[in-house]
Tab-separated table of C-alpha atoms in Angstrom:
chain	number	residue	atom	x	y	z
A	1	UNK	CA	132.229	62.344	126.513
A	2	UNK	CA	134.935	64.974	126.521
A	3	UNK	CA	137.094	62.688	124.343
A	4	UNK	CA	134.594	62.909	121.482
A	5	UNK	CA	133.517	65.793	119.252
A	6	UNK	CA	130.365	67.713	120.249
A	7	UNK	CA	128.373	66.284	117.332
A	8	UNK	CA	128.652	62.820	118.895
A	9	UNK	CA	127.030	63.901	122.179
A	10	UNK	CA	123.450	63.084	121.047
A	11	UNK	CA	124.665	59.592	120.100
A	12	UNK	CA	126.211	59.106	123.544
A	13	UNK	CA	123.018	60.325	125.205
A	14	UNK	CA	120.969	57.810	123.186
A	15	UNK	CA	123.465	55.050	124.037
A	16	UNK	CA	123.305	55.837	127.774
A	17	UNK	CA	119.504	55.985	127.659
A	18	UNK	CA	119.330	52.544	126.019
A	19	UNK	CA	121.743	51.104	128.584
A	20	UNK	CA	119.657	52.433	131.457
A	21	UNK	CA	116.208	51.637	130.077
A	22	UNK	CA	117.017	48.083	128.989
A	23	UNK	CA	119.372	47.199	131.857
A	24	UNK	CA	122.000	46.584	129.134
A	25	UNK	CA	119.973	43.815	127.455
A	26	UNK	CA	118.664	45.715	124.430
A	27	UNK	CA	121.036	48.246	122.897
A	28	UNK	CA	121.952	49.223	119.378
A	29	UNK	CA	125.464	48.904	118.030
A	30	UNK	CA	126.976	52.326	118.718
A	31	UNK	CA	130.367	53.207	117.370
A	32	UNK	CA	132.874	53.133	120.246
A	33	UNK	CA	130.265	51.945	122.748
A	34	UNK	CA	131.662	50.407	125.921
A	35	UNK	CA	129.055	47.648	125.698
A	36	UNK	CA	128.085	46.351	122.275
A	37	UNK	CA	126.008	43.609	120.656
A	38	UNK	CA	127.930	40.446	119.960
A	39	UNK	CA	126.793	38.755	116.770
A	40	UNK	CA	126.238	35.015	117.160
A	41	UNK	CA	127.369	33.686	113.844
A	42	UNK	CA	129.598	30.957	112.537
A	43	UNK	CA	132.541	33.362	112.256
A	44	UNK	CA	132.520	33.809	116.015
A	45	UNK	CA	134.029	30.347	116.413
A	46	UNK	CA	134.069	28.621	119.790
A	47	UNK	CA	132.533	31.643	121.538
A	48	UNK	CA	129.043	30.661	120.367
A	49	UNK	CA	129.458	27.226	121.974
A	50	UNK	CA	130.818	28.780	125.183
A	51	UNK	CA	127.870	31.174	125.457
A	52	UNK	CA	125.364	28.411	124.693
A	53	UNK	CA	126.996	26.236	127.360
A	54	UNK	CA	126.798	29.122	129.816
A	55	UNK	CA	123.115	29.710	129.034
A	56	UNK	CA	122.380	25.979	129.480
A	57	UNK	CA	124.220	25.973	132.813
A	58	UNK	CA	122.236	28.962	134.091
A	59	UNK	CA	118.879	27.477	133.046
A	60	UNK	CA	119.774	24.071	134.543
A	61	UNK	CA	120.742	25.827	137.779
A	62	UNK	CA	117.433	27.685	137.711
A	63	UNK	CA	115.550	24.411	137.152
A	64	UNK	CA	117.190	22.814	140.202
A	65	UNK	CA	115.863	25.435	142.602
A	66	UNK	CA	113.252	23.837	144.831
A	67	UNK	CA	110.818	26.743	144.641
A	68	UNK	CA	110.713	26.821	140.819
A	69	UNK	CA	107.658	24.937	139.679
A	70	UNK	CA	108.408	25.308	135.980
A	71	UNK	CA	111.322	23.668	134.207
A	72	UNK	CA	112.929	25.127	131.102
A	73	UNK	CA	115.247	24.129	128.275
A	74	UNK	CA	117.343	26.530	126.196
A	75	UNK	CA	116.159	26.724	122.595
A	76	UNK	CA	118.482	29.472	121.348
A	77	UNK	CA	120.387	32.587	122.267
A	78	UNK	CA	118.660	35.453	120.559
A	79	UNK	CA	120.980	38.326	121.458
A	80	UNK	CA	124.182	38.926	123.409
A	81	UNK	CA	125.647	42.216	124.540
A	82	UNK	CA	129.253	42.159	125.669
A	83	UNK	CA	131.346	44.403	127.894
A	84	UNK	CA	134.959	43.542	127.048
A	85	UNK	CA	136.270	45.696	129.880
A	86	UNK	CA	134.550	43.551	132.516
A	87	UNK	CA	134.089	40.248	130.635
A	88	UNK	CA	130.355	40.542	131.223
A	89	UNK	CA	127.719	39.132	128.914
A	90	UNK	CA	124.042	40.069	128.793
A	91	UNK	CA	122.109	37.347	126.980
A	92	UNK	CA	118.520	37.235	125.815
A	93	UNK	CA	117.666	33.538	125.619
A	94	UNK	CA	114.611	31.801	124.194
A	95	UNK	CA	113.545	28.772	126.255
A	96	UNK	CA	110.905	26.079	126.135
A	97	UNK	CA	108.687	25.622	129.184
A	98	UNK	CA	108.960	21.850	129.638
A	99	UNK	CA	106.405	21.773	132.454
A	100	UNK	CA	103.544	23.349	130.532
A	101	UNK	CA	104.677	22.517	127.032
A	102	UNK	CA	103.765	26.076	126.093
A	103	UNK	CA	105.277	28.321	123.467
A	104	UNK	CA	108.717	29.783	123.810
A	105	UNK	CA	109.479	32.169	126.677
A	106	UNK	CA	112.291	34.669	127.160
A	107	UNK	CA	114.969	34.747	129.851
A	108	UNK	CA	117.570	37.456	130.322
A	109	UNK	CA	120.893	36.283	131.746
A	110	UNK	CA	123.751	38.414	133.048
A	111	UNK	CA	126.963	36.418	133.237
A	112	UNK	CA	130.354	37.697	134.253
A	113	UNK	CA	131.854	39.944	136.845
A	114	UNK	CA	129.673	42.369	138.742
């Protein structure tokens, strides 16, 4: 925080609080944040397809676990936070419960380096 003017300290405190409280999955777009929301829009190009493929892979892997009674299918990626420094992505994904045929559920997926 020493690199920024004192008036930005409350913003940094709010940013750090959101990171901690949401485990990086639900943060606002702070100017100069180290982790920021990644907008999933057409202008993002192939990255949307890559992230959707990654989400599908994770859910398919989850479905293959013997102890998981319920099976899921990715409906859409609702939100992605990205840490460019570590190539880590924190995705909030809406899925269908294929086993119960119930309404949409939410999964949170961390993909990238630890």
